[in-house]
Amino acid sequence: MPKQNSVSLPYSEVTPKAAYLSRRDLIKTAALPLAAFQAGAATKLSGYKKSGFSTSEKQTPYNAITTYNNYYEFGLDKDMPAVNARNFKTSPWTIRIDGEVAKEKTIDFDALMKLAPLEERVYRLRCVEGWSMVVPWIGFPLSALIKAAEPASKAKFVQFETYFDLKQMPEARYAGLPFPYIEALRMDEAMHPLTILSAGLYGETMPNQNGAPVRLVVPWKYGFKSVKSIARIRFTEKKPLTTWTIANPREYGFQANVNPEVDHPRWSQARERRIGEFGKRDTLKFNGYADQVASLYGGLDLRKNY
Ligand code: MTE
């Protein structure tokens, strides 16, 4: 059932009236969650459950989550992705699954959405830059996709690749980053129940600037791990490269676990600014998810493995 009470602002307050009204018309025609996805524009999702993994902290307003973005393919300033990704084509959409798997394959978005029931997961998102948000994601555990992909026993890592098309993403030229954007997890991190593929937020399909149609969310790691608009998932035996470790290995590591005790070379990571609030709060180790994930890093020196 849709959870209306999870929306802290009515759409009429965050959306221009015309868009709000046409969105309402779309909702009427969307009988099933899948129908909503096929509609292309951000539309209401239904039939998802609330997950027990959610935080009860105050959710960051929809308009802040969707206008303060890092999506360098669509521009360097925080307000640029919302404008430049407006016409990004996310349907039809496929994900290539390859590398160390029983059989390489391409899965389309509708088939992906049938792998597991959708859930709402309200997670903290902590960016390496020192800000944070609380986002009500709609998605399902990445483990459901991994099981369906049938990775070989020698697969030890999972690499994710964002769709890349310079024609649709001309601003990418100025980002100074190698594209397509790539990120990766160890297999045990990828299989962890907190790690999700998300296809929406605030009860609607994913806005383009947040990584439509489907993105990764790994809540105990800095936000840059949560790769957007996934077009390829590759299983590997060796530790894969990642965009930020290629661009600046001294400043950004493979692990990227949120850790207030380990400073970024140019700034402290001890505190954070919650978007929409004044002042700063303490950053929590593993972004507050230590009880669930600290055991994954038992043997690891977190100062060296930042
Ligand atoms: N994915 C791609 N493809 N390109 C990006 O620039 N930025 C990352 C991550 N995923 C990024 C990306 C960073 S730095 C952060 S903090 C989060 O997306 C931001 O997600 P949000 O815009 O939904 O808050």
mmCIF file of C-alpha atoms and ligand atoms in Angstrom:
data_model
loop_
_atom_site.group_PDB
_atom_site.id
_atom_site.type_symbol
_atom_site.label_atom_id
_atom_site.label_comp_id
_atom_site.label_asym_id
_atom_site.label_seq_id
_atom_site.Cartn_x
_atom_site.Cartn_y
_atom_site.Cartn_z
ATOM 1 C CA MET A 1 0.000 0.000 0.000
ATOM 2 C CA PRO A 2 1.273 3.503 -0.662
ATOM 3 C CA LYS A 3 2.397 5.220 2.503
ATOM 4 C CA GLN A 4 1.036 8.709 2.215
ATOM 5 C CA ASN A 5 2.161 9.590 5.719
ATOM 6 C CA SER A 6 5.790 9.129 4.740
ATOM 7 C CA VAL A 7 5.587 12.265 2.608
ATOM 8 C CA SER A 8 6.377 15.241 4.812
ATOM 9 C CA LEU A 9 5.378 17.803 2.178
ATOM 10 C CA PRO A 10 2.355 17.475 -0.084
ATOM 11 C CA TYR A 11 3.320 17.551 -3.760
ATOM 12 C CA SER A 12 1.300 20.688 -4.206
ATOM 13 C CA GLU A 13 3.930 22.427 -2.070
ATOM 14 C CA VAL A 14 7.021 21.158 -3.848
ATOM 15 C CA THR A 15 5.816 20.830 -7.422
ATOM 16 C CA PRO A 16 4.473 23.489 -9.774
ATOM 17 C CA LYS A 17 0.713 23.184 -10.006
ATOM 18 C CA ALA A 18 0.643 22.113 -13.678
ATOM 19 C CA ALA A 19 3.118 19.290 -13.092
ATOM 20 C CA TYR A 20 1.204 18.227 -9.988
ATOM 21 C CA LEU A 21 -2.072 18.003 -11.868
ATOM 22 C CA SER A 22 -0.683 16.083 -14.841
ATOM 23 C CA ARG A 23 1.068 13.757 -12.423
ATOM 24 C CA ARG A 24 -2.285 13.063 -10.790
ATOM 25 C CA ASP A 25 -3.691 12.091 -14.175
ATOM 26 C CA LEU A 26 -0.836 9.653 -14.683
ATOM 27 C CA ILE A 27 -1.410 8.115 -11.290
ATOM 28 C CA LYS A 28 -4.998 7.294 -12.190
ATOM 29 C CA THR A 29 -3.828 5.224 -15.134
ATOM 30 C CA ALA A 30 -1.119 3.396 -13.213
ATOM 31 C CA ALA A 31 -2.857 0.373 -11.769
ATOM 32 C CA LEU A 32 0.313 -1.571 -11.007
ATOM 33 C CA PRO A 33 3.756 -0.434 -9.860
ATOM 34 C CA LEU A 34 5.167 -1.622 -13.196
ATOM 35 C CA ALA A 35 2.711 0.510 -15.105
ATOM 36 C CA ALA A 36 4.078 3.466 -13.202
ATOM 37 C CA PHE A 37 7.636 2.659 -14.208
ATOM 38 C CA GLN A 38 6.663 2.338 -17.848
ATOM 39 C CA ALA A 39 5.106 5.776 -17.857
ATOM 40 C CA GLY A 40 8.607 7.308 -18.018
ATOM 41 C CA ALA A 41 8.008 10.469 -15.986
ATOM 42 C CA ALA A 42 8.175 10.383 -12.178
ATOM 43 C CA THR A 43 4.960 8.689 -11.122
ATOM 44 C CA LYS A 44 3.544 7.310 -7.938
ATOM 45 C CA LEU A 45 4.529 3.811 -6.860
ATOM 46 C CA SER A 46 2.272 1.545 -4.882
ATOM 47 C CA GLY A 47 2.286 -1.874 -3.307
ATOM 48 C CA TYR A 48 5.563 -1.517 -1.420
ATOM 49 C CA LYS A 49 6.062 -2.302 2.266
ATOM 50 C CA LYS A 50 7.920 -0.285 4.860
ATOM 51 C CA SER A 51 11.145 -1.991 5.860
ATOM 52 C CA GLY A 52 12.283 -2.513 9.431
ATOM 53 C CA PHE A 53 15.741 -1.331 8.366
ATOM 54 C CA SER A 54 14.450 2.244 8.168
ATOM 55 C CA THR A 55 15.504 5.104 10.419
ATOM 56 C CA SER A 56 12.755 7.140 12.071
ATOM 57 C CA GLU A 57 14.788 10.357 11.717
ATOM 58 C CA LYS A 58 13.157 13.315 10.017
ATOM 59 C CA GLN A 59 13.205 12.846 6.256
ATOM 60 C CA THR A 60 14.899 15.447 4.088
ATOM 61 C CA PRO A 61 12.247 17.262 2.011
ATOM 62 C CA TYR A 62 11.679 15.997 -1.530
ATOM 63 C CA ASN A 63 12.686 19.280 -3.137
ATOM 64 C CA ALA A 64 16.052 19.265 -1.322
ATOM 65 C CA ILE A 65 16.794 15.641 -2.265
ATOM 66 C CA THR A 66 16.036 16.395 -5.914
ATOM 67 C CA THR A 67 17.768 19.757 -6.354
ATOM 68 C CA TYR A 68 21.016 19.265 -4.393
ATOM 69 C CA ASN A 69 22.745 16.491 -6.325
ATOM 70 C CA ASN A 70 26.087 15.087 -7.297
ATOM 71 C CA TYR A 71 25.753 13.626 -10.779
ATOM 72 C CA TYR A 72 28.854 14.888 -12.543
ATOM 73 C CA GLU A 73 27.760 13.601 -15.936
ATOM 74 C CA PHE A 74 25.040 16.271 -15.750
ATOM 75 C CA GLY A 75 27.125 19.143 -14.386
ATOM 76 C CA LEU A 76 29.425 20.101 -11.563
ATOM 77 C CA ASP A 77 27.169 22.345 -9.493
ATOM 78 C CA LYS A 78 24.643 20.832 -7.110
ATOM 79 C CA ASP A 79 21.676 22.443 -8.886
ATOM 80 C CA MET A 80 22.716 21.402 -12.407
ATOM 81 C CA PRO A 81 21.666 17.700 -12.519
ATOM 82 C CA ALA A 82 18.012 18.618 -11.806
ATOM 83 C CA VAL A 83 18.030 20.872 -14.887
ATOM 84 C CA ASN A 84 20.374 19.001 -17.236
ATOM 85 C CA ALA A 85 19.006 15.502 -16.611
ATOM 86 C CA ARG A 86 15.428 16.558 -17.278
ATOM 87 C CA ASN A 87 15.306 14.890 -20.718
ATOM 88 C CA PHE A 88 17.603 11.961 -19.927
ATOM 89 C CA LYS A 89 16.138 8.908 -21.664
ATOM 90 C CA THR A 90 15.631 6.086 -19.139
ATOM 91 C CA SER A 91 13.164 3.916 -21.033
ATOM 92 C CA PRO A 92 13.740 1.375 -22.505
ATOM 93 C CA TRP A 93 16.522 0.432 -20.066
ATOM 94 C CA THR A 94 18.671 -2.672 -19.805
ATOM 95 C CA ILE A 95 21.461 -3.817 -17.501
ATOM 96 C CA ARG A 96 24.276 -5.970 -18.838
ATOM 97 C CA ILE A 97 25.391 -8.640 -16.369
ATOM 98 C CA ASP A 98 28.795 -10.094 -17.182
ATOM 99 C CA GLY A 99 32.176 -11.262 -15.930
ATOM 100 C CA GLU A 100 32.385 -14.240 -13.559
ATOM 101 C CA VAL A 101 28.799 -15.506 -13.912
ATOM 102 C CA ALA A 102 27.255 -18.786 -15.014
ATOM 103 C CA LYS A 103 25.913 -17.065 -18.130
ATOM 104 C CA GLU A 104 26.337 -13.443 -19.204
ATOM 105 C CA LYS A 105 22.999 -11.789 -19.898
ATOM 106 C CA THR A 106 21.091 -8.583 -20.393
ATOM 107 C CA ILE A 107 18.132 -7.937 -18.135
ATOM 108 C CA ASP A 108 15.546 -5.281 -18.892
ATOM 109 C CA PHE A 109 14.141 -2.945 -16.317
ATOM 110 C CA ASP A 110 10.733 -4.607 -16.007
ATOM 111 C CA ALA A 111 12.328 -8.010 -15.398
ATOM 112 C CA LEU A 112 14.626 -6.422 -12.813
ATOM 113 C CA MET A 113 11.634 -5.023 -10.924
ATOM 114 C CA LYS A 114 10.107 -8.495 -10.731
ATOM 115 C CA LEU A 115 13.108 -10.003 -8.934
ATOM 116 C CA ALA A 116 11.912 -9.007 -5.457
ATOM 117 C CA PRO A 117 9.088 -7.081 -3.782
ATOM 118 C CA LEU A 118 9.673 -3.357 -3.427
ATOM 119 C CA GLU A 119 10.254 -1.919 0.036
ATOM 120 C CA GLU A 120 10.611 1.574 1.425
ATOM 121 C CA ARG A 121 13.991 1.985 3.135
ATOM 122 C CA VAL A 122 14.553 5.276 4.912
ATOM 123 C CA TYR A 123 18.336 5.601 5.064
ATOM 124 C CA ARG A 124 20.858 8.234 6.026
ATOM 125 C CA LEU A 125 23.060 9.269 3.084
ATOM 126 C CA ARG A 126 26.429 10.795 4.061
ATOM 127 C CA CYS A 127 28.405 12.457 1.286
ATOM 128 C CA VAL A 128 32.194 12.530 1.548
ATOM 129 C CA GLU A 129 31.912 16.319 1.164
ATOM 130 C CA GLY A 130 30.408 16.651 4.651
ATOM 131 C CA TRP A 131 26.650 16.896 4.124
ATOM 132 C CA SER A 132 23.965 14.334 4.750
ATOM 133 C CA MET A 133 20.316 13.625 4.018
ATOM 134 C CA VAL A 134 17.628 11.166 5.100
ATOM 135 C CA VAL A 135 16.038 9.615 2.028
ATOM 136 C CA PRO A 136 12.987 7.321 1.793
ATOM 137 C CA TRP A 137 14.244 5.063 -1.002
ATOM 138 C CA ILE A 138 12.036 2.481 -2.726
ATOM 139 C CA GLY A 139 13.947 -0.606 -3.755
ATOM 140 C CA PHE A 140 14.951 -4.154 -2.943
ATOM 141 C CA PRO A 141 18.075 -5.945 -1.726
ATOM 142 C CA LEU A 142 20.854 -6.162 -4.305
ATOM 143 C CA SER A 143 21.295 -9.763 -3.138
ATOM 144 C CA ALA A 144 18.134 -10.707 -5.112
ATOM 145 C CA LEU A 145 19.806 -9.644 -8.359
ATOM 146 C CA ILE A 146 23.107 -11.289 -7.424
ATOM 147 C CA LYS A 147 21.364 -14.605 -6.776
ATOM 148 C CA ALA A 148 19.613 -14.362 -10.146
ATOM 149 C CA ALA A 149 22.950 -13.557 -11.834
ATOM 150 C CA GLU A 150 24.476 -16.837 -10.572
ATOM 151 C CA PRO A 151 28.010 -15.591 -9.919
ATOM 152 C CA ALA A 152 30.856 -18.109 -10.201
ATOM 153 C CA SER A 153 32.604 -19.146 -6.974
ATOM 154 C CA LYS A 154 35.670 -17.124 -7.969
ATOM 155 C CA ALA A 155 33.652 -13.902 -8.168
ATOM 156 C CA LYS A 156 34.890 -11.837 -5.203
ATOM 157 C CA PHE A 157 33.799 -8.326 -6.232
ATOM 158 C CA VAL A 158 30.891 -6.643 -8.000
ATOM 159 C CA GLN A 159 31.515 -3.630 -10.211
ATOM 160 C CA PHE A 160 28.759 -1.213 -11.248
ATOM 161 C CA GLU A 161 28.808 1.061 -14.266
ATOM 162 C CA THR A 162 26.636 4.110 -14.955
ATOM 163 C CA TYR A 163 25.162 4.555 -18.419
ATOM 164 C CA PHE A 164 27.235 7.020 -20.407
ATOM 165 C CA ASP A 165 26.347 9.009 -23.510
ATOM 166 C CA LEU A 166 28.173 12.263 -24.189
ATOM 167 C CA LYS A 167 25.305 13.414 -26.415
ATOM 168 C CA GLN A 168 22.887 13.249 -23.496
ATOM 169 C CA MET A 169 25.524 14.277 -20.969
ATOM 170 C CA PRO A 170 27.560 17.059 -22.632
ATOM 171 C CA GLU A 171 28.471 18.583 -19.243
ATOM 172 C CA ALA A 172 30.514 15.459 -18.507
ATOM 173 C CA ARG A 173 33.345 17.057 -20.509
ATOM 174 C CA TYR A 174 34.003 19.489 -17.689
ATOM 175 C CA ALA A 175 33.918 17.006 -14.821
ATOM 176 C CA GLY A 176 37.577 16.011 -15.021
ATOM 177 C CA LEU A 177 36.593 12.409 -14.302
ATOM 178 C CA PRO A 178 36.934 9.287 -16.445
ATOM 179 C CA PHE A 179 33.494 8.064 -17.592
ATOM 180 C CA PRO A 180 31.534 5.843 -17.511
ATOM 181 C CA TYR A 181 31.337 6.267 -13.745
ATOM 182 C CA ILE A 182 32.309 3.005 -12.069
ATOM 183 C CA GLU A 183 32.118 1.793 -8.488
ATOM 184 C CA ALA A 184 32.514 -1.573 -6.797
ATOM 185 C CA LEU A 185 31.851 -3.578 -3.655
ATOM 186 C CA ARG A 186 33.249 -6.748 -2.159
ATOM 187 C CA MET A 187 30.857 -9.636 -2.617
ATOM 188 C CA ASP A 188 29.989 -9.783 1.108
ATOM 189 C CA GLU A 189 29.168 -6.053 1.087
ATOM 190 C CA ALA A 190 27.070 -6.466 -2.047
ATOM 191 C CA MET A 191 25.140 -9.363 -0.460
ATOM 192 C CA HIS A 192 24.539 -7.489 2.808
ATOM 193 C CA PRO A 193 20.816 -6.978 3.497
ATOM 194 C CA LEU A 194 21.269 -3.189 3.866
ATOM 195 C CA THR A 195 22.608 -2.856 0.307
ATOM 196 C CA ILE A 196 19.790 -2.074 -2.103
ATOM 197 C CA LEU A 197 19.012 -1.284 -5.686
ATOM 198 C CA SER A 198 16.660 1.672 -5.584
ATOM 199 C CA ALA A 199 14.152 2.594 -8.269
ATOM 200 C CA GLY A 200 12.369 5.414 -6.509
ATOM 201 C CA LEU A 201 12.064 7.759 -3.572
ATOM 202 C CA TYR A 202 9.232 9.415 -1.646
ATOM 203 C CA GLY A 203 6.804 6.911 -3.133
ATOM 204 C CA GLU A 204 7.583 7.873 -6.743
ATOM 205 C CA THR A 205 9.818 6.525 -9.489
ATOM 206 C CA MET A 206 13.433 7.721 -9.302
ATOM 207 C CA PRO A 207 14.000 11.303 -10.474
ATOM 208 C CA ASN A 208 16.603 11.435 -13.266
ATOM 209 C CA GLN A 209 19.001 13.556 -11.198
ATOM 210 C CA ASN A 210 18.973 10.939 -8.418
ATOM 211 C CA GLY A 211 19.913 8.115 -10.771
ATOM 212 C CA ALA A 212 16.883 6.950 -12.755
ATOM 213 C CA PRO A 213 15.791 4.373 -13.472
ATOM 214 C CA VAL A 214 17.802 2.369 -10.931
ATOM 215 C CA ARG A 215 20.782 3.102 -8.683
ATOM 216 C CA LEU A 216 22.757 1.532 -5.901
ATOM 217 C CA VAL A 217 22.374 2.590 -2.248
ATOM 218 C CA VAL A 218 24.988 1.482 0.321
ATOM 219 C CA PRO A 219 24.068 3.440 3.445
ATOM 220 C CA TRP A 220 27.191 2.860 5.576
ATOM 221 C CA LYS A 221 29.546 4.126 2.840
ATOM 222 C CA TYR A 222 30.155 7.627 1.540
ATOM 223 C CA GLY A 223 27.628 8.620 -1.106
ATOM 224 C CA PHE A 224 30.016 8.273 -4.035
ATOM 225 C CA LYS A 225 29.719 4.471 -3.759
ATOM 226 C CA SER A 226 26.012 4.742 -4.576
ATOM 227 C CA VAL A 227 26.360 4.704 -8.347
ATOM 228 C CA LYS A 228 23.464 6.079 -10.373
ATOM 229 C CA SER A 229 21.641 4.949 -13.546
ATOM 230 C CA ILE A 230 23.219 1.482 -13.605
ATOM 231 C CA ALA A 231 23.768 0.008 -17.088
ATOM 232 C CA ARG A 232 26.210 -2.767 -16.287
ATOM 233 C CA ILE A 233 27.057 -5.064 -13.385
ATOM 234 C CA ARG A 234 30.256 -7.042 -13.652
ATOM 235 C CA PHE A 235 31.456 -9.821 -11.338
ATOM 236 C CA THR A 236 35.228 -10.037 -10.931
ATOM 237 C CA GLU A 237 37.868 -12.068 -9.171
ATOM 238 C CA LYS A 238 40.259 -9.140 -8.666
ATOM 239 C CA LYS A 239 39.464 -5.856 -6.947
ATOM 240 C CA PRO A 240 38.040 -3.575 -9.651
ATOM 241 C CA LEU A 241 38.991 0.020 -10.314
ATOM 242 C CA THR A 242 36.577 2.759 -9.288
ATOM 243 C CA THR A 243 36.146 6.252 -10.724
ATOM 244 C CA TRP A 244 37.321 8.064 -7.608
ATOM 245 C CA THR A 245 40.289 5.815 -6.917
ATOM 246 C CA ILE A 246 41.414 6.401 -10.516
ATOM 247 C CA ALA A 247 40.873 10.166 -10.234
ATOM 248 C CA ASN A 248 42.467 10.661 -6.808
ATOM 249 C CA PRO A 249 43.634 7.553 -4.930
ATOM 250 C CA ARG A 250 45.160 9.537 -2.071
ATOM 251 C CA GLU A 251 41.839 11.175 -1.218
ATOM 252 C CA TYR A 252 39.342 8.425 -2.041
ATOM 253 C CA GLY A 253 39.748 4.771 -1.205
ATOM 254 C CA PHE A 254 38.039 1.585 -2.283
ATOM 255 C CA GLN A 255 36.346 1.026 1.080
ATOM 256 C CA ALA A 256 34.833 4.500 1.577
ATOM 257 C CA ASN A 257 33.175 3.469 4.839
ATOM 258 C CA VAL A 258 31.797 6.501 6.675
ATOM 259 C CA ASN A 259 34.318 7.052 9.466
ATOM 260 C CA PRO A 260 34.464 10.179 11.649
ATOM 261 C CA GLU A 261 37.863 9.049 12.993
ATOM 262 C CA VAL A 262 39.627 9.138 9.623
ATOM 263 C CA ASP A 263 39.874 12.585 8.066
ATOM 264 C CA HIS A 264 39.827 13.283 4.376
ATOM 265 C CA PRO A 265 43.298 14.711 3.536
ATOM 266 C CA ARG A 266 41.740 18.164 3.075
ATOM 267 C CA TRP A 267 38.995 18.232 5.732
ATOM 268 C CA SER A 268 37.703 16.562 8.882
ATOM 269 C CA GLN A 269 35.021 13.895 8.613
ATOM 270 C CA ALA A 270 34.007 14.209 12.290
ATOM 271 C CA ARG A 271 30.856 16.265 11.690
ATOM 272 C CA GLU A 272 28.242 16.765 9.022
ATOM 273 C CA ARG A 273 25.572 19.229 7.938
ATOM 274 C CA ARG A 274 22.137 17.700 7.459
ATOM 275 C CA ILE A 275 20.670 19.374 4.362
ATOM 276 C CA GLY A 276 17.873 21.742 5.358
ATOM 277 C CA GLU A 277 19.082 22.137 8.949
ATOM 278 C CA PHE A 278 21.321 24.678 10.649
ATOM 279 C CA GLY A 279 24.473 23.765 12.500
ATOM 280 C CA LYS A 280 26.311 20.469 12.391
ATOM 281 C CA ARG A 281 25.912 17.083 14.006
ATOM 282 C CA ASP A 282 28.458 14.377 14.799
ATOM 283 C CA THR A 283 29.058 11.860 12.041
ATOM 284 C CA LEU A 284 28.515 8.294 13.216
ATOM 285 C CA LYS A 285 30.884 5.441 12.454
ATOM 286 C CA PHE A 286 29.587 3.448 9.488
ATOM 287 C CA ASN A 287 26.995 6.231 9.247
ATOM 288 C CA GLY A 288 25.153 4.765 12.239
ATOM 289 C CA TYR A 289 24.954 1.243 10.787
ATOM 290 C CA ALA A 290 27.881 -0.178 12.815
ATOM 291 C CA ASP A 291 25.736 -2.795 14.572
ATOM 292 C CA GLN A 292 24.837 -4.307 11.220
ATOM 293 C CA VAL A 293 28.117 -3.946 9.297
ATOM 294 C CA ALA A 294 31.145 -3.516 11.594
ATOM 295 C CA SER A 295 31.691 -7.292 11.603
ATOM 296 C CA LEU A 296 32.441 -7.156 7.862
ATOM 297 C CA TYR A 297 35.650 -5.288 8.636
ATOM 298 C CA GLY A 298 37.043 -7.272 11.576
ATOM 299 C CA GLY A 299 40.527 -7.799 10.215
ATOM 300 C CA LEU A 300 40.867 -4.484 8.412
ATOM 301 C CA ASP A 301 42.899 -1.418 9.467
ATOM 302 C CA LEU A 302 40.320 1.271 8.654
ATOM 303 C CA ARG A 303 42.983 4.017 8.590
ATOM 304 C CA LYS A 304 44.835 2.312 5.766
ATOM 305 C CA ASN A 305 41.693 0.957 4.127
ATOM 306 C CA TYR A 306 39.816 4.258 3.878
HETATM 307 N N1 MTE B 1 26.828 8.352 -9.804
HETATM 308 C C1 MTE B 1 27.222 8.869 -10.973
HETATM 309 N N2 MTE B 1 27.041 8.164 -12.095
HETATM 310 N N3 MTE B 1 27.814 10.089 -11.074
HETATM 311 C C2 MTE B 1 28.045 10.845 -9.965
HETATM 312 O O1 MTE B 1 28.600 11.959 -10.082
HETATM 313 N N4 MTE B 1 27.872 11.019 -7.511
HETATM 314 C C3 MTE B 1 27.922 10.221 -6.283
HETATM 315 C C4 MTE B 1 26.761 9.234 -6.201
HETATM 316 N N5 MTE B 1 26.569 8.548 -7.460
HETATM 317 C C5 MTE B 1 27.660 10.327 -8.693
HETATM 318 C C6 MTE B 1 27.011 9.062 -8.669
HETATM 319 C C7 MTE B 1 27.963 11.038 -5.087
HETATM 320 S S1 MTE B 1 29.428 11.892 -4.779
HETATM 321 C C8 MTE B 1 26.912 11.129 -4.217
HETATM 322 S S2 MTE B 1 27.065 11.963 -2.734
HETATM 323 C C9 MTE B 1 25.609 10.523 -4.530
HETATM 324 O O2 MTE B 1 25.577 9.951 -5.844
HETATM 325 C C10 MTE B 1 24.519 11.570 -4.448
HETATM 326 O O3 MTE B 1 23.250 10.999 -4.614
HETATM 327 P P1 MTE B 1 21.950 11.924 -4.612
HETATM 328 O O4 MTE B 1 22.134 12.955 -5.687
HETATM 329 O O5 MTE B 1 20.796 11.024 -4.869
HETATM 330 O O6 MTE B 1 21.900 12.574 -3.259
#
